[in-house]
mmCIF file of C-alpha atoms in Angstrom:
data_model
loop_
_atom_site.group_PDB
_atom_site.id
_atom_site.type_symbol
_atom_site.label_atom_id
_atom_site.label_comp_id
_atom_site.label_asym_id
_atom_site.label_seq_id
_atom_site.Cartn_x
_atom_site.Cartn_y
_atom_site.Cartn_z
ATOM 1 C CA LEU V 1 -7.438 -105.458 74.017
ATOM 2 C CA SER V 2 -10.121 -103.432 75.860
ATOM 3 C CA ARG V 3 -9.259 -100.520 73.534
ATOM 4 C CA GLY V 4 -9.836 -102.609 70.405
ATOM 5 C CA ARG V 5 -6.164 -103.230 69.579
ATOM 6 C CA PRO V 6 -4.861 -106.640 68.551
ATOM 7 C CA VAL V 7 -2.034 -107.803 70.830
ATOM 8 C CA ARG V 8 0.905 -110.026 70.103
ATOM 9 C CA VAL V 9 3.071 -111.226 73.040
ATOM 10 C CA VAL V 10 6.667 -112.335 72.437
ATOM 11 C CA ALA V 11 8.281 -114.359 75.209
ATOM 12 C CA ARG V 12 10.916 -117.023 75.712
ATOM 13 C CA ARG V 13 8.429 -119.631 76.759
ATOM 14 C CA GLU V 14 4.896 -120.462 75.764
ATOM 15 C CA PRO V 15 2.453 -119.648 78.560
ATOM 16 C CA SER V 16 0.417 -122.405 80.235
ATOM 17 C CA PRO V 17 -3.177 -122.639 79.037
ATOM 18 C CA TRP V 18 -4.468 -121.041 82.238
ATOM 19 C CA GLU V 19 -2.074 -118.074 81.780
ATOM 20 C CA ARG V 20 -3.289 -117.266 78.255
ATOM 21 C CA ILE V 21 -5.512 -114.289 77.623
ATOM 22 C CA PRO V 22 -8.267 -114.949 75.001
ATOM 23 C CA ASP V 23 -7.627 -113.239 71.613
ATOM 24 C CA VAL V 24 -3.938 -112.623 72.332
ATOM 25 C CA GLU V 25 -1.393 -114.059 69.873
ATOM 26 C CA TYR V 26 1.681 -115.658 71.526
ATOM 27 C CA ILE V 27 5.054 -116.154 69.829
ATOM 28 C CA VAL V 28 8.038 -117.872 71.413
ATOM 29 C CA ALA V 29 11.352 -116.224 70.636
ATOM 30 C CA ASP V 30 14.705 -115.313 72.194
ATOM 31 C CA ILE V 31 15.041 -111.700 71.069
ATOM 32 C CA ALA V 32 18.579 -111.440 72.422
ATOM 33 C CA GLY V 33 19.666 -113.880 69.786
ATOM 34 C CA GLY V 34 18.048 -111.906 66.965
ATOM 35 C CA VAL V 35 14.597 -111.036 65.712
ATOM 36 C CA GLY V 36 12.753 -112.071 62.585
ATOM 37 C CA ALA V 37 10.375 -110.107 60.406
ATOM 38 C CA GLN V 38 7.469 -112.296 61.556
ATOM 39 C CA LEU V 39 7.561 -110.657 64.954
ATOM 40 C CA PHE V 40 6.639 -107.269 63.521
ATOM 41 C CA LYS V 41 4.156 -108.294 60.826
ATOM 42 C CA GLY V 42 0.942 -106.184 61.158
ATOM 43 C CA ILE V 43 2.348 -104.237 64.146
ATOM 44 C CA ASP V 44 2.292 -100.442 64.498
ATOM 45 C CA THR V 45 3.684 -100.124 68.038
ATOM 46 C CA VAL V 46 6.219 -102.065 70.053
ATOM 47 C CA ILE V 47 6.181 -102.132 73.864
ATOM 48 C CA HIS V 48 9.608 -103.356 74.852
ATOM 49 C CA ALA V 49 9.635 -104.656 78.463
ATOM 50 C CA ALA V 50 12.152 -107.496 78.149
ATOM 51 C CA ALA V 51 15.175 -107.313 80.455
ATOM 52 C CA GLU V 52 17.420 -109.502 82.563
ATOM 53 C CA THR V 53 16.638 -109.501 86.259
ATOM 54 C CA ALA V 54 19.424 -111.770 87.601
ATOM 55 C CA GLY V 55 22.966 -112.847 86.795
ATOM 56 C CA GLY V 56 26.110 -110.854 86.017
ATOM 57 C CA TRP V 57 27.390 -108.474 83.362
ATOM 58 C CA GLU V 58 27.284 -111.049 80.525
ATOM 59 C CA GLU V 59 23.656 -111.932 81.160
ATOM 60 C CA HIS V 60 22.585 -108.282 81.323
ATOM 61 C CA GLN V 61 24.550 -107.455 78.194
ATOM 62 C CA ARG V 62 22.782 -110.171 76.296
ATOM 63 C CA ASN V 63 19.226 -110.070 77.612
ATOM 64 C CA SER V 64 18.898 -106.341 78.327
ATOM 65 C CA ILE V 65 21.206 -104.357 76.061
ATOM 66 C CA ASP V 66 21.530 -106.694 73.038
ATOM 67 C CA ALA V 67 17.825 -107.482 73.167
ATOM 68 C CA THR V 68 16.968 -103.784 73.109
ATOM 69 C CA ILE V 69 19.298 -103.113 70.118
ATOM 70 C CA ASN V 70 17.723 -106.017 68.216
ATOM 71 C CA MET V 71 14.173 -104.813 68.872
ATOM 72 C CA VAL V 72 14.766 -101.195 67.899
ATOM 73 C CA SER V 73 16.660 -102.299 64.758
ATOM 74 C CA GLY V 74 13.983 -104.828 63.898
ATOM 75 C CA SER V 75 11.251 -102.157 64.370
ATOM 76 C CA ALA V 76 13.082 -99.809 62.023
ATOM 77 C CA ALA V 77 13.532 -102.559 59.392
ATOM 78 C CA ALA V 78 9.783 -103.262 59.590
ATOM 79 C CA ASP V 79 9.002 -99.529 59.212
ATOM 80 C CA ILE V 80 7.471 -99.360 62.717
ATOM 81 C CA ARG V 81 7.699 -95.829 64.024
ATOM 82 C CA HIS V 82 6.390 -96.098 67.565
ATOM 83 C CA PHE V 83 8.600 -97.863 70.141
ATOM 84 C CA LEU V 84 7.758 -97.656 73.854
ATOM 85 C CA HIS V 85 10.748 -98.634 76.004
ATOM 86 C CA VAL V 86 10.016 -99.769 79.536
ATOM 87 C CA SER V 87 12.948 -98.645 81.633
ATOM 88 C CA SER V 88 13.234 -98.369 85.466
ATOM 89 C CA LEU V 89 13.523 -95.691 88.110
ATOM 90 C CA ALA V 90 16.768 -97.405 89.087
ATOM 91 C CA VAL V 91 18.548 -95.645 86.212
ATOM 92 C CA LEU V 92 18.188 -92.251 87.895
ATOM 93 C CA ALA V 93 20.906 -90.559 89.854
ATOM 94 C CA GLN V 94 20.527 -90.445 93.608
ATOM 95 C CA ALA V 95 18.204 -87.541 94.537
ATOM 96 C CA ARG V 96 19.364 -85.057 97.194
ATOM 97 C CA SER V 97 15.747 -84.151 97.961
ATOM 98 C CA GLY V 98 12.536 -86.147 98.070
ATOM 99 C CA SER V 99 11.234 -85.148 94.634
ATOM 100 C CA ILE V 100 12.266 -86.616 91.337
ATOM 101 C CA GLY V 101 11.050 -85.026 88.069
ATOM 102 C CA ASP V 102 10.786 -86.696 84.714
ATOM 103 C CA GLN V 103 13.961 -84.875 83.561
ATOM 104 C CA HIS V 104 15.989 -85.985 86.595
ATOM 105 C CA PRO V 105 19.584 -86.852 85.476
ATOM 106 C CA LEU V 106 20.600 -90.424 84.820
ATOM 107 C CA GLU V 107 23.116 -92.251 86.955
ATOM 108 C CA SER V 108 26.595 -91.082 85.831
ATOM 109 C CA ASP V 109 28.450 -94.204 87.052
ATOM 110 C CA SER V 110 26.569 -96.842 85.002
ATOM 111 C CA LYS V 111 28.436 -99.797 86.524
ATOM 112 C CA GLY V 112 28.642 -98.477 90.087
ATOM 113 C CA SER V 113 25.274 -99.933 91.107
ATOM 114 C CA GLY V 114 25.696 -103.412 89.716
ATOM 115 C CA PRO V 115 24.693 -105.326 86.568
ATOM 116 C CA TYR V 116 20.965 -104.747 86.734
ATOM 117 C CA VAL V 117 21.155 -100.937 86.899
ATOM 118 C CA TRP V 118 23.875 -100.932 84.232
ATOM 119 C CA GLY V 119 21.776 -103.122 81.933
ATOM 120 C CA LYS V 120 18.666 -101.002 82.332
ATOM 121 C CA LEU V 121 20.584 -97.733 81.966
ATOM 122 C CA GLU V 122 22.462 -98.709 78.901
ATOM 123 C CA SER V 123 19.344 -100.208 77.349
ATOM 124 C CA GLU V 124 17.513 -96.933 77.722
ATOM 125 C CA ARG V 125 20.415 -94.967 76.251
ATOM 126 C CA ARG V 126 20.797 -97.349 73.363
ATOM 127 C CA ALA V 127 17.024 -97.335 72.655
ATOM 128 C CA VAL V 128 16.822 -93.534 72.493
ATOM 129 C CA GLY V 129 20.052 -93.096 70.547
ATOM 130 C CA LEU V 130 19.362 -95.866 68.031
ATOM 131 C CA GLY V 131 15.809 -94.571 67.540
ATOM 132 C CA GLN V 132 17.110 -91.156 66.587
ATOM 133 C CA GLU V 133 19.629 -92.730 64.231
ATOM 134 C CA LEU V 134 17.081 -95.060 62.513
ATOM 135 C CA GLY V 135 14.074 -92.733 62.517
ATOM 136 C CA VAL V 136 12.014 -94.595 65.118
ATOM 137 C CA SER V 137 10.042 -92.486 67.646
ATOM 138 C CA VAL V 138 11.214 -93.920 70.989
ATOM 139 C CA LYS V 139 9.390 -93.011 74.158
ATOM 140 C CA VAL V 140 10.584 -94.079 77.663
ATOM 141 C CA ILE V 141 8.519 -94.958 80.682
ATOM 142 C CA ARG V 142 10.221 -95.689 84.007
ATOM 143 C CA PRO V 143 7.968 -97.573 86.417
ATOM 144 C CA GLY V 144 8.733 -98.114 90.072
ATOM 145 C CA ALA V 145 8.709 -101.540 91.599
ATOM 146 C CA LEU V 146 5.665 -103.360 90.120
ATOM 147 C CA VAL V 147 3.157 -104.811 92.579
ATOM 148 C CA ASP V 148 -0.149 -106.546 91.997
ATOM 149 C CA TYR V 149 -2.502 -105.531 94.750
ATOM 150 C CA ARG V 150 -5.055 -108.112 93.643
ATOM 151 C CA ASN V 151 -2.565 -110.911 94.274
ATOM 152 C CA PHE V 152 0.003 -109.260 96.433
ATOM 153 C CA ASP V 153 3.599 -110.434 96.304
ATOM 154 C CA PRO V 154 6.150 -108.148 98.071
ATOM 155 C CA PRO V 155 8.662 -106.382 95.802
ATOM 156 C CA GLY V 156 12.323 -107.138 96.263
ATOM 157 C CA ARG V 157 13.077 -103.675 97.655
ATOM 158 C CA LEU V 158 10.793 -104.404 100.611
ATOM 159 C CA GLY V 159 12.878 -107.337 101.799
ATOM 160 C CA LYS V 160 13.029 -111.120 101.437
ATOM 161 C CA ARG V 161 10.917 -113.953 102.693
ATOM 162 C CA LEU V 162 12.611 -116.912 104.369
ATOM 163 C CA GLY V 163 9.983 -119.509 105.142
ATOM 164 C CA ASN V 164 7.573 -117.985 107.600
ATOM 165 C CA ILE V 165 9.938 -115.067 108.339
ATOM 166 C CA PHE V 166 10.033 -111.865 106.335
ATOM 167 C CA VAL V 167 13.259 -109.820 106.654
ATOM 168 C CA ALA V 168 12.278 -106.226 105.887
ATOM 169 C CA VAL V 169 14.953 -103.661 105.035
ATOM 170 C CA GLY V 170 14.921 -100.142 106.400
ATOM 171 C CA SER V 171 12.280 -98.425 108.569
ATOM 172 C CA PRO V 172 8.540 -99.223 108.747
ATOM 173 C CA ALA V 173 7.805 -95.568 108.002
ATOM 174 C CA ASP V 174 9.869 -95.538 104.757
ATOM 175 C CA LYS V 175 7.820 -94.991 101.685
ATOM 176 C CA LEU V 176 8.478 -97.335 98.732
ATOM 177 C CA GLY V 177 8.423 -96.275 95.059
ATOM 178 C CA VAL V 178 5.918 -98.794 93.770
ATOM 179 C CA VAL V 179 3.269 -98.817 91.062
ATOM 180 C CA ASP V 180 0.314 -101.176 90.677
ATOM 181 C CA VAL V 181 0.748 -103.358 87.628
ATOM 182 C CA ALA V 182 -2.853 -102.723 86.404
ATOM 183 C CA PHE V 183 -2.400 -98.926 86.698
ATOM 184 C CA ALA V 184 0.904 -99.277 84.835
ATOM 185 C CA GLY V 185 -0.865 -101.154 82.050
ATOM 186 C CA ARG V 186 -3.474 -98.435 81.691
ATOM 187 C CA CYS V 187 -0.701 -95.850 81.453
ATOM 188 C CA LEU V 188 1.022 -97.786 78.695
ATOM 189 C CA ALA V 189 -2.259 -97.921 76.760
ATOM 190 C CA TRP V 190 -2.762 -94.170 77.277
ATOM 191 C CA MET V 191 0.736 -93.441 75.952
ATOM 192 C CA ILE V 192 0.167 -95.520 72.865
ATOM 193 C CA ASP V 193 -3.211 -93.933 72.020
ATOM 194 C CA GLY V 194 -1.931 -90.348 72.500
ATOM 195 C CA TRP V 195 1.569 -90.861 71.159
ATOM 196 C CA ASP V 196 2.228 -87.374 69.871
ATOM 197 C CA GLU V 197 0.998 -85.658 73.028
ATOM 198 C CA VAL V 198 2.464 -87.779 75.825
ATOM 199 C CA PRO V 199 5.738 -86.787 77.543
ATOM 200 C CA SER V 200 8.939 -88.740 77.441
ATOM 201 C CA PRO V 201 10.635 -89.864 79.603
ATOM 202 C CA LEU V 202 7.855 -90.491 82.089
ATOM 203 C CA ASN V 203 8.502 -91.680 85.677
ATOM 204 C CA LEU V 204 5.557 -93.808 86.890
ATOM 205 C CA LEU V 205 4.648 -94.200 90.530
ATOM 206 C CA ASP V 206 1.452 -94.755 92.448
ATOM 207 C CA PRO V 207 -0.187 -91.376 93.209
ATOM 208 C CA SER V 208 0.008 -92.104 96.928
ATOM 209 C CA LEU V 209 3.132 -94.069 97.865
ATOM 210 C CA PRO V 210 2.670 -96.709 100.603
ATOM 211 C CA THR V 211 4.947 -97.127 103.587
ATOM 212 C CA LYS V 212 6.762 -100.390 104.070
ATOM 213 C CA ARG V 213 4.506 -101.020 107.095
ATOM 214 C CA GLU V 214 1.413 -100.713 104.904
ATOM 215 C CA LEU V 215 2.824 -103.165 102.339
ATOM 216 C CA LEU V 216 3.604 -105.644 104.993
ATOM 217 C CA GLN V 217 0.095 -105.332 106.376
ATOM 218 C CA ARG V 218 -1.139 -106.378 102.920
ATOM 219 C CA LEU V 219 1.145 -109.381 103.018
ATOM 220 C CA ARG V 220 -0.156 -110.369 106.425
ATOM 221 C CA GLN V 221 -3.741 -110.354 105.266
ATOM 222 C CA THR V 222 -3.033 -113.624 103.406
ATOM 223 C CA ASN V 223 -0.171 -114.686 105.763
ATOM 224 C CA PRO V 224 -1.447 -113.890 109.290
ATOM 225 C CA ASP V 225 1.264 -116.004 111.012
ATOM 226 C CA LEU V 226 4.113 -114.257 109.247
ATOM 227 C CA THR V 227 6.955 -113.045 111.477
ATOM 228 C CA VAL V 228 8.624 -109.781 110.370
ATOM 229 C CA LEU V 229 12.188 -108.872 111.262
ATOM 230 C CA TRP V 230 13.392 -105.347 110.480
ATOM 231 C CA LEU V 231 16.976 -104.931 109.260
ATOM 232 C CA PRO V 232 18.276 -101.348 109.501
ATOM 233 C CA ARG V 233 20.066 -100.101 106.444
ATOM 234 C CA PHE V 234 23.296 -99.357 108.300
ATOM 235 C CA LEU V 235 23.682 -103.106 108.848
ATOM 236 C CA LEU V 236 23.462 -104.029 105.156
ATOM 237 C CA LEU V 237 26.988 -103.139 104.156
ATOM 238 C CA PRO V 238 28.812 -104.970 106.960
ATOM 239 C CA LEU V 239 26.539 -108.034 106.481
ATOM 240 C CA SER V 240 27.254 -107.962 102.733
ATOM 241 C CA TRP V 241 30.965 -107.924 103.360
ATOM 242 C CA MET V 242 30.652 -110.879 105.829
ATOM 243 C CA ALA V 243 28.673 -112.837 103.295
ATOM 244 C CA LEU V 244 31.425 -112.402 100.728
ATOM 245 C CA MET V 245 34.276 -113.376 103.089
#
């Protein structure tokens, strides 16, 4: 909006009045069940950020993979040629060193890391492949864990809150691959405005990655009485097995 572009938001529920942004058009639709021509009327660029975040294989097939196929196909049918697919760093193969470039290989065992990674990985592959087939220019951006520093809520990879106790996973000195949601939004706008010049795929992280200790300090600013328990990674696997037994 700040760049003078009209914006249409498609979601499965209508936002509350206090959540609405002035001058934004809102449409309620379940894109996994199919898309209509009205979604694309007057649009020149699609930013596809919809994906399942919970559930099993069936939910991720429907709400990640099928939704992506429907959106790319619908864009092609509406003669839209710019499609920005929001993927995830989770689709990348495990790095042997600390650096990950934009051309880092994708995870080879798509189902080995669970339904979420599988859904995001296959969605990215389908978006790129279908775009080539249908003549849609598909670009991919892979943000890290999204955080809002203005209203901080800890990302899932940091740990889990249980009442007034936060169970943090790993070491306090571990750096976490996060990106501020406002910064991510500016990058999306930059990609749209300079479509022909921007790289793809593009991995998106904060320029200076915070440690887990630093993120928890942010959480304690608004929760000073919070108790933090650190859970070493080597305990995760046996605890997971115990939970399943």
